[in-house]
Amino acid sequence: MTRASVVGTGMTTFGVHESSLPELFARAALSAYDDAGVDPADIDAFYFGNAMGGQTENDTHLAPTLATEVGLAGVPAQRFEDACATSANAFKNAVQAVEAGIHDTILVGGVERCTPETGKGTGEMTRIFASASHRQYEQPTGLTFPGVFALLTKRHMHEYGTTEEQLAHVAVKNHGNGTHNPRAHFGSETTVEEVLDSPIVADPFHLMDCCPFSDGAAAVVVTSDDSAASFDGPVDVTGVGHATDLVPLGLKPTLHATQAARDAATQAYEQAGVTADEIDFAEVHDCFTGAEVLASEAIGFFEDGQGGPAAEAGRTALDGDRPINPSGGLKAKGHPIGATGVAQIVELTEQLRGEAGDRQLDDPQRGLAHNLGGDAGTTVISIMEART
Amino acid sequence: MTRASVVGTGMTTFGVHESSLPELFARAALSAYDDAGVDPADIDAFYFGNAMGGQTENDTHLAPTLATEVGLAGVPAQRFEDACATSANAFKNAVQAVEAGIHDTILVGGVERCTPETGKGTGEMTRIFASASHRQYEQPTGLTFPGVFALLTKRHMHEYGTTEEQLAHVAVKNHGNGTHNPRAHFGSETTVEEVLDSPIVADPFHLMDCCPFSDGAAAVVVTSDDSAASFDGPVDVTGVGHATDLVPLGLKPTLHATQAARDAATQAYEQAGVTADEIDFAEVHDCFTGAEVLASEAIGFFEDGQGGPAAEAGRTALDGDRPINPSGGLKAKGHPIGATGVAQIVELTEQLRGEAGDRQLDDPQRGLAHNLGGDAGTTVISIMEART
């Protein structure tokens, strides 16, 4: 069977940018071309993710516009939107298209602007983000995403005794990792005390439990594993799972289980022919510290209820036995919605190539990316492997 | 090679609806299940189109919400957005997924609310629609979509002498067809005089050259041609082309050529192994009368420059030699953006099954759907064939 490989990556810094969406995206895409050593003429299709450009900047139908900017006018170009899982979904569809022989080489990428550079402040952006919660049953209650993930996390605390200190350790670890990532939104350490002393946003989350609003773009070049042999440093995609859960929250039988993640992980592990024990590290969707704890259990890194103690014990640190978010994660690297899923793929690729600089893990062979959307109602999980 | 077939269709009336997006979509989806004779348990994935729910109703991440509404929670569910080509793109990706064996049976659908029922009037909706034109170069000039297609059409008039009367004949024909379509937004005839006497919106378009803002939903069940054999009235998808063009308008070397449509048609004809002469009828994207004339040439129904005279001569009428838009088209059937592409597939299916009621063509064997997005920067073209 044909498999897909990543042969080039590009990414802007995540943070505050003055550039327009097309400029920001082009910077990531052209870097990916350079890294792969390809020209636009080598690219057969464009799979693109952006979550909120319509609402933030009255900018839709972006796929052909950006295709034009990066020399791809003519090829099939389409936009995906699945809230925060937007570009992981674009990646999944691109991987499937390469595996099926529909296209040989695809540019996959995502971009988003979420900071006041869009002309919209935190309040307005919070309302726009909340468009990904249930219009009829959740938005009218005033529920925004800190509250959504607070509900999931509170249930986990109730079931397993997970503590605010354990959550704070996630923030401390991810900020520490972020100091080694030159593209991270935040480049400074924090402490458990600092996290716990920061203002409450939605109980149990303090400000420092929450990821920031960021601007940024990420792109990768995906090609067939056969074609990939002629590239430097290809990294193979061996599994991609995608599942949805009941929406809204009120319908989910076990809030803290994040069932879509479990189902997507099962699919991805089965495709890759491996178990969680054979994965050397993961990038997970830590929009809030609690989300990382839940994810670490859903992907099988830890038994249910052990995610909190594992974080506190340092098991998920760069030098732990189960490293999570070596990039700094959404918490420290930043979270430009439509770019986040592909940025995780960039980190997996760099780690598996041994090119992750000061945050390089010790010779990892297999990594996993976990990107969720909305109230965890969508999850896409990708597994990538170094070529031996 | 595995091919894809449509085995069930569902569609709401197009027009003004009080229902929410989920209610509207569920009505179409459940009709499609009924028509196919399937249960949600038979569906493996959900490919969904909505163009503007974020902007119109602060409603994104709709794929899992709607999947939940129609009994599909759990399956991979993703939203596509490509302006007016939104759900044709979802359909293309679903067809490719079935052909590749990624999924056997998929629900494909789209929904949109564009009328004042969203709480937004014509001015605000016009601004939202304009988000699909170029943010940097076109929106600041005040260009909205009547103007975009007026520019394309004016150039066609300049090149070939196409007249306003010829354009009016498109409106008259499509309104006539719409009177035979119980789901059409407009159910009344019009005349050339009435079109030409209606107020100018953007020269050369009078009000009656323009399609309406509509609410509506459409859905189809797509399965592998092998599986389709056990269904009543399967209709095979034999070609799906998809191309993009340079964006914005100022970069297009030949405005009236709508190059993306020509490229997508070439792909679709090649896949289907047929020429334009072997297509019995087409549903084309007549957001404005001029767009139908341009499309009729781009898909090869007429030589360049002959689209206008052909419309005037009645060649595209139900009883013409080249019927176009038997459904009434966007002009009379209506244009709920994200539903339009799949609604074209519904019409193709009904015509090829011989179930199109008073607008039934004489035993058609092959139909083509042409769905464009933005300034024609995206076009998806699908070819479907009756089973003999």
Tab-separated table of C-alpha atoms in Angstrom, chain A residues 2-317:
chain	number	residue	atom	x	y	z
A	2	THR	CA	1.152	3.511	-0.771
A	3	ARG	CA	1.825	5.508	2.359
A	4	ALA	CA	2.282	9.222	2.838
A	5	SER	CA	5.439	10.932	4.041
A	6	VAL	CA	6.219	14.447	5.140
A	7	VAL	CA	9.203	15.771	3.199
A	8	GLY	CA	9.184	19.461	4.045
A	9	THR	CA	8.016	21.722	6.843
A	10	GLY	CA	7.576	25.450	7.303
A	11	MET	CA	6.233	27.564	10.095
A	12	THR	CA	6.126	31.182	11.172
A	13	THR	CA	6.735	32.156	14.751
A	14	PHE	CA	3.504	31.979	16.720
A	15	GLY	CA	2.611	35.201	18.472
A	16	VAL	CA	1.486	38.644	17.374
A	17	HIS	CA	1.926	39.426	13.667
A	18	GLU	CA	1.080	42.482	11.649
A	19	SER	CA	1.034	40.530	8.368
A	20	SER	CA	-2.157	39.702	6.500
A	21	LEU	CA	-3.411	36.111	6.361
A	22	PRO	CA	-1.977	35.567	2.849
A	23	GLU	CA	1.431	37.008	3.802
A	24	LEU	CA	1.581	34.942	6.958
A	25	PHE	CA	0.601	31.776	5.155
A	26	ALA	CA	2.997	32.356	2.274
A	27	ARG	CA	5.890	32.616	4.711
A	28	ALA	CA	5.148	29.129	6.078
A	29	ALA	CA	4.444	27.622	2.652
A	30	LEU	CA	7.569	28.969	0.985
A	31	SER	CA	9.639	27.673	3.919
A	32	ALA	CA	8.078	24.254	3.420
A	33	TYR	CA	8.947	24.334	-0.300
A	34	ASP	CA	12.523	25.300	0.576
A	35	ASP	CA	12.832	22.632	3.209
A	36	ALA	CA	11.524	19.972	0.816
A	37	GLY	CA	13.451	21.337	-2.137
A	38	VAL	CA	10.346	21.509	-4.322
A	39	ASP	CA	8.901	24.086	-6.691
A	40	PRO	CA	5.200	24.929	-6.864
A	41	ALA	CA	5.152	22.984	-10.148
A	42	ASP	CA	5.834	19.814	-8.145
A	43	ILE	CA	2.656	20.255	-6.066
A	44	ASP	CA	-0.585	18.593	-7.259
A	45	ALA	CA	-3.109	19.878	-4.738
A	46	PHE	CA	-3.633	22.218	-1.789
A	47	TYR	CA	-5.415	21.129	1.395
A	48	PHE	CA	-5.907	24.143	3.587
A	49	GLY	CA	-7.222	24.927	7.062
A	50	ASN	CA	-8.537	28.171	8.485
A	51	ALA	CA	-11.144	28.311	11.224
A	52	MET	CA	-12.377	31.843	11.595
A	53	GLY	CA	-11.215	34.109	8.786
A	54	GLY	CA	-14.804	34.874	7.851
A	55	GLN	CA	-15.631	36.130	11.308
A	56	THR	CA	-12.330	37.790	12.149
A	57	GLU	CA	-11.590	39.514	8.846
A	58	ASN	CA	-14.501	38.891	6.475
A	59	ASP	CA	-12.168	36.670	4.471
A	60	THR	CA	-13.483	33.363	3.068
A	61	HIS	CA	-12.846	31.321	-0.086
A	62	LEU	CA	-9.236	31.541	1.040
A	63	ALA	CA	-7.962	28.354	-0.608
A	64	PRO	CA	-7.694	29.754	-4.176
A	65	THR	CA	-6.445	33.108	-2.886
A	66	LEU	CA	-3.626	31.481	-0.961
A	67	ALA	CA	-2.971	29.002	-3.788
A	68	THR	CA	-2.392	32.027	-6.023
A	69	GLU	CA	-0.033	33.588	-3.442
A	70	VAL	CA	2.143	30.478	-3.255
A	71	GLY	CA	2.236	29.650	-6.963
A	72	LEU	CA	-0.400	26.933	-6.967
A	73	ALA	CA	-3.258	28.522	-8.955
A	74	GLY	CA	-4.851	25.785	-11.015
A	75	VAL	CA	-4.532	22.839	-8.634
A	76	PRO	CA	-7.506	21.588	-6.648
A	77	ALA	CA	-7.581	23.749	-3.521
A	78	GLN	CA	-10.039	23.442	-0.680
A	79	ARG	CA	-10.563	24.787	2.790
A	80	PHE	CA	-11.379	22.664	5.827
A	81	GLU	CA	-12.918	23.987	9.037
A	82	ASP	CA	-13.355	21.825	12.089
A	83	ALA	CA	-12.780	24.380	14.835
A	84	CYS	CA	-9.418	23.811	16.511
A	85	ALA	CA	-8.937	20.516	14.600
A	86	THR	CA	-9.126	22.388	11.310
A	87	SER	CA	-5.706	21.748	9.843
A	88	ALA	CA	-5.309	18.241	11.300
A	89	ASN	CA	-8.388	17.466	9.277
A	90	ALA	CA	-6.824	18.969	6.165
A	91	PHE	CA	-3.735	16.841	6.891
A	92	LYS	CA	-5.819	13.682	7.309
A	93	ASN	CA	-7.570	14.216	3.990
A	94	ALA	CA	-4.265	14.921	2.250
A	95	VAL	CA	-2.680	11.778	3.679
A	96	GLN	CA	-5.660	9.748	2.495
A	97	ALA	CA	-5.480	11.342	-0.968
A	98	VAL	CA	-1.797	10.442	-1.289
A	99	GLU	CA	-2.388	6.896	-0.005
A	100	ALA	CA	-5.190	6.511	-2.563
A	101	GLY	CA	-3.063	7.816	-5.414
A	102	ILE	CA	-5.412	10.748	-6.056
A	103	HIS	CA	-2.495	13.166	-5.746
A	104	ASP	CA	1.199	12.437	-5.403
A	105	THR	CA	2.413	15.621	-3.717
A	106	ILE	CA	0.266	17.981	-1.675
A	107	LEU	CA	0.831	21.222	0.183
A	108	VAL	CA	-1.055	21.091	3.485
A	109	GLY	CA	-1.228	24.117	5.688
A	110	GLY	CA	-3.170	26.349	7.978
A	111	VAL	CA	-3.186	29.943	9.091
A	112	GLU	CA	-5.045	32.074	11.590
A	113	ARG	CA	-4.934	35.533	13.115
A	114	CYS	CA	-6.433	35.702	16.607
A	115	THR	CA	-4.748	38.698	18.231
A	116	PRO	CA	-5.913	42.330	18.319
A	117	GLU	CA	-3.990	42.755	15.042
A	118	THR	CA	-7.253	41.609	13.402
A	119	GLY	CA	-8.923	44.683	14.853
A	120	LYS	CA	-10.868	42.565	17.341
A	121	GLY	CA	-10.138	42.518	21.059
A	122	THR	CA	-10.225	39.650	23.544
A	123	GLY	CA	-13.959	39.924	24.219
A	124	GLU	CA	-14.926	39.799	20.560
A	125	MET	CA	-12.449	36.992	19.850
A	126	THR	CA	-13.857	35.017	22.783
A	127	ARG	CA	-17.318	35.323	21.249
A	128	ILE	CA	-15.975	34.233	17.868
A	129	PHE	CA	-14.178	31.242	19.404
A	130	ALA	CA	-17.447	30.349	21.123
A	131	SER	CA	-19.057	29.900	17.696
A	132	ALA	CA	-17.560	26.398	17.893
A	133	SER	CA	-19.721	25.539	20.893
A	134	HIS	CA	-23.360	24.573	20.458
A	135	ARG	CA	-25.386	27.470	19.043
A	136	GLN	CA	-28.686	26.440	20.518
A	137	TYR	CA	-27.830	24.925	23.872
A	138	GLU	CA	-24.459	26.315	24.963
A	139	GLN	CA	-23.887	29.783	23.513
A	140	PRO	CA	-27.057	31.226	25.091
A	141	THR	CA	-25.805	30.143	28.541
A	142	GLY	CA	-22.675	32.255	28.143
A	143	LEU	CA	-20.433	29.202	28.029
A	144	THR	CA	-17.097	29.973	26.362
A	145	PHE	CA	-14.161	27.624	25.899
A	146	PRO	CA	-12.412	28.097	29.229
A	147	GLY	CA	-15.741	27.040	30.746
A	148	VAL	CA	-16.140	24.078	28.385
A	149	PHE	CA	-12.764	22.615	29.319
A	150	ALA	CA	-13.260	23.541	32.963
A	151	LEU	CA	-16.356	21.323	32.966
A	152	LEU	CA	-14.441	18.401	31.436
A	153	THR	CA	-11.578	18.889	33.884
A	154	LYS	CA	-13.773	19.349	36.950
A	155	ARG	CA	-15.362	15.993	36.215
A	156	HIS	CA	-11.901	14.436	35.964
A	157	MET	CA	-10.977	15.972	39.332
A	158	HIS	CA	-14.198	14.601	40.815
A	159	GLU	CA	-13.589	11.106	39.477
A	160	TYR	CA	-9.871	10.789	40.154
A	161	GLY	CA	-8.835	13.455	42.621
A	162	THR	CA	-6.783	15.362	40.031
A	163	THR	CA	-5.525	18.582	41.657
A	164	GLU	CA	-4.917	22.160	40.582
A	165	GLU	CA	-1.248	21.646	41.457
A	166	GLN	CA	-1.047	18.756	38.995
A	167	LEU	CA	-2.583	20.954	36.306
A	168	ALA	CA	-0.102	23.707	37.131
A	169	HIS	CA	2.743	21.261	36.505
A	170	VAL	CA	1.519	20.925	32.915
A	171	ALA	CA	1.834	24.681	32.434
A	172	VAL	CA	5.275	24.763	34.054
A	173	LYS	CA	6.548	21.925	31.864
A	174	ASN	CA	5.143	23.402	28.640
A	175	HIS	CA	6.504	26.863	29.370
A	176	GLY	CA	9.876	25.269	30.054
A	177	ASN	CA	9.761	23.439	26.721
A	178	GLY	CA	8.685	26.636	24.996
A	179	THR	CA	11.890	28.367	26.087
A	180	HIS	CA	13.722	25.939	23.779
A	181	ASN	CA	11.431	26.638	20.819
A	182	PRO	CA	12.389	29.783	18.919
A	183	ARG	CA	8.941	29.904	17.303
A	184	ALA	CA	6.999	29.788	20.584
A	185	HIS	CA	4.637	32.604	21.548
A	186	PHE	CA	5.954	32.519	25.137
A	187	GLY	CA	9.643	32.089	25.781
A	188	SER	CA	9.684	32.319	29.558
A	189	GLU	CA	9.586	29.803	32.399
A	190	THR	CA	6.836	29.785	35.004
A	191	THR	CA	6.368	28.120	38.392
A	192	VAL	CA	3.578	26.199	40.084
A	193	GLU	CA	3.146	29.091	42.496
A	194	GLU	CA	2.886	31.610	39.656
A	195	VAL	CA	0.227	29.517	37.925
A	196	LEU	CA	-1.806	29.073	41.104
A	197	ASP	CA	-1.484	32.760	41.972
A	198	SER	CA	-2.691	33.911	38.549
A	199	PRO	CA	-6.322	35.056	38.325
A	200	ILE	CA	-9.086	32.463	37.989
A	201	VAL	CA	-10.570	32.399	34.460
A	202	ALA	CA	-12.956	29.470	34.879
A	203	ASP	CA	-12.587	27.260	37.924
A	204	PRO	CA	-10.284	25.245	38.088
A	205	PHE	CA	-8.336	27.179	35.441
A	206	HIS	CA	-6.158	30.128	36.343
A	207	LEU	CA	-4.974	32.462	33.614
A	208	MET	CA	-1.734	30.482	33.397
A	209	ASP	CA	-3.654	27.254	32.722
A	210	CYS	CA	-4.912	28.760	29.441
A	211	CYS	CA	-3.228	28.952	26.041
A	212	PRO	CA	-2.995	32.378	24.389
A	213	PHE	CA	-4.661	33.818	21.285
A	214	SER	CA	-1.937	33.735	18.628
A	215	ASP	CA	-1.306	34.587	15.006
A	216	GLY	CA	0.659	32.121	12.897
A	217	ALA	CA	0.891	29.692	10.019
A	218	ALA	CA	2.295	26.220	9.405
A	219	ALA	CA	2.688	24.109	6.283
A	220	VAL	CA	4.039	20.729	5.269
A	221	VAL	CA	4.696	18.999	1.959
A	222	VAL	CA	3.205	15.496	1.864
A	223	THR	CA	4.141	12.987	-0.807
A	224	SER	CA	3.921	9.247	-1.456
A	225	ASP	CA	6.472	7.129	0.389
A	226	ASP	CA	7.873	6.017	-2.954
A	227	SER	CA	8.501	9.576	-4.095
A	228	ALA	CA	9.742	10.445	-0.615
A	229	ALA	CA	12.783	8.201	-1.059
A	230	SER	CA	14.382	10.882	-3.219
A	231	PHE	CA	14.010	13.559	-0.517
A	232	ASP	CA	16.224	14.330	2.465
A	233	GLY	CA	14.767	13.273	5.808
A	234	PRO	CA	11.303	11.986	4.925
A	235	VAL	CA	9.141	11.060	7.896
A	236	ASP	CA	6.387	8.509	7.287
A	237	VAL	CA	2.750	8.859	8.306
A	238	THR	CA	1.723	5.394	9.463
A	239	GLY	CA	-1.697	6.089	10.950
A	240	VAL	CA	-4.373	8.790	10.934
A	241	GLY	CA	-7.527	8.390	13.024
A	242	HIS	CA	-10.509	10.728	13.038
A	243	ALA	CA	-13.639	10.488	15.114
A	244	THR	CA	-16.429	12.666	16.404
A	245	ASP	CA	-18.377	12.588	19.647
A	246	LEU	CA	-21.886	13.601	20.598
A	247	VAL	CA	-22.364	17.381	20.666
A	248	PRO	CA	-23.233	19.327	22.874
A	249	LEU	CA	-21.562	18.511	26.203
A	250	GLY	CA	-24.889	17.614	27.766
A	251	LEU	CA	-25.151	14.525	25.536
A	252	LYS	CA	-21.721	13.108	26.354
A	253	PRO	CA	-22.130	10.179	28.734
A	254	THR	CA	-18.633	10.506	30.246
A	255	LEU	CA	-17.406	14.074	29.920
A	256	HIS	CA	-13.792	13.543	30.922
A	257	ALA	CA	-13.268	10.496	28.701
A	258	THR	CA	-13.049	12.599	25.492
A	259	GLN	CA	-14.404	9.631	23.569
A	260	ALA	CA	-13.569	10.992	20.088
A	261	ALA	CA	-9.893	10.974	21.076
A	262	ARG	CA	-10.109	7.385	22.247
A	263	ASP	CA	-11.816	6.293	19.035
A	264	ALA	CA	-9.385	8.223	16.831
A	265	ALA	CA	-6.433	6.779	18.772
A	266	THR	CA	-7.737	3.246	18.327
A	267	GLN	CA	-7.976	3.811	14.562
A	268	ALA	CA	-4.513	5.350	14.335
A	269	TYR	CA	-2.830	2.649	16.431
A	270	GLU	CA	-4.507	-0.054	14.376
A	271	GLN	CA	-3.375	1.516	11.094
A	272	ALA	CA	0.161	1.957	12.374
A	273	GLY	CA	0.228	-1.538	13.876
A	274	VAL	CA	1.550	-0.273	17.191
A	275	THR	CA	0.359	0.273	20.746
A	276	ALA	CA	0.614	3.360	22.919
A	277	ASP	CA	3.668	1.838	24.593
A	278	GLU	CA	5.540	2.018	21.296
A	279	ILE	CA	5.053	5.779	20.894
A	280	ASP	CA	8.073	7.765	22.066
A	281	PHE	CA	6.405	11.175	22.467
A	282	ALA	CA	3.249	13.109	21.690
A	283	GLU	CA	2.084	16.566	20.794
A	284	VAL	CA	-1.375	16.947	22.328
A	285	HIS	CA	-4.006	19.671	22.240
A	286	ASP	CA	-3.375	21.506	25.532
A	287	CYS	CA	-5.646	24.485	24.964
A	288	PHE	CA	-5.953	24.296	28.754
A	289	THR	CA	-3.756	22.337	31.142
A	290	GLY	CA	-6.640	20.014	31.951
A	291	ALA	CA	-7.019	19.151	28.280
A	292	GLU	CA	-3.450	17.788	28.262
A	293	VAL	CA	-4.168	15.559	31.239
A	294	LEU	CA	-7.314	14.185	29.604
A	295	ALA	CA	-5.507	13.705	26.297
A	296	SER	CA	-2.592	11.877	27.904
A	297	GLU	CA	-5.052	9.274	29.146
A	298	ALA	CA	-7.192	9.141	25.990
A	299	ILE	CA	-4.160	8.285	23.843
A	300	GLY	CA	-3.182	5.557	26.317
A	301	PHE	CA	0.020	7.101	27.655
A	302	PHE	CA	-1.364	6.667	31.174
A	303	GLU	CA	-4.161	4.741	32.848
A	304	ASP	CA	-7.334	6.738	33.434
A	305	GLY	CA	-6.815	8.944	36.446
A	306	GLN	CA	-3.017	8.806	36.260
A	307	GLY	CA	-2.555	11.778	33.910
A	308	GLY	CA	-2.410	14.286	36.783
A	309	PRO	CA	0.084	12.370	38.969
A	310	ALA	CA	2.207	11.635	35.880
A	311	ALA	CA	2.440	15.342	35.054
A	312	GLU	CA	3.374	16.169	38.641
A	313	ALA	CA	6.016	13.428	38.700
A	314	GLY	CA	7.701	14.840	35.587
A	315	ARG	CA	6.980	11.793	33.452
A	316	THR	CA	5.821	14.039	30.554
A	317	ALA	CA	8.904	16.294	30.620
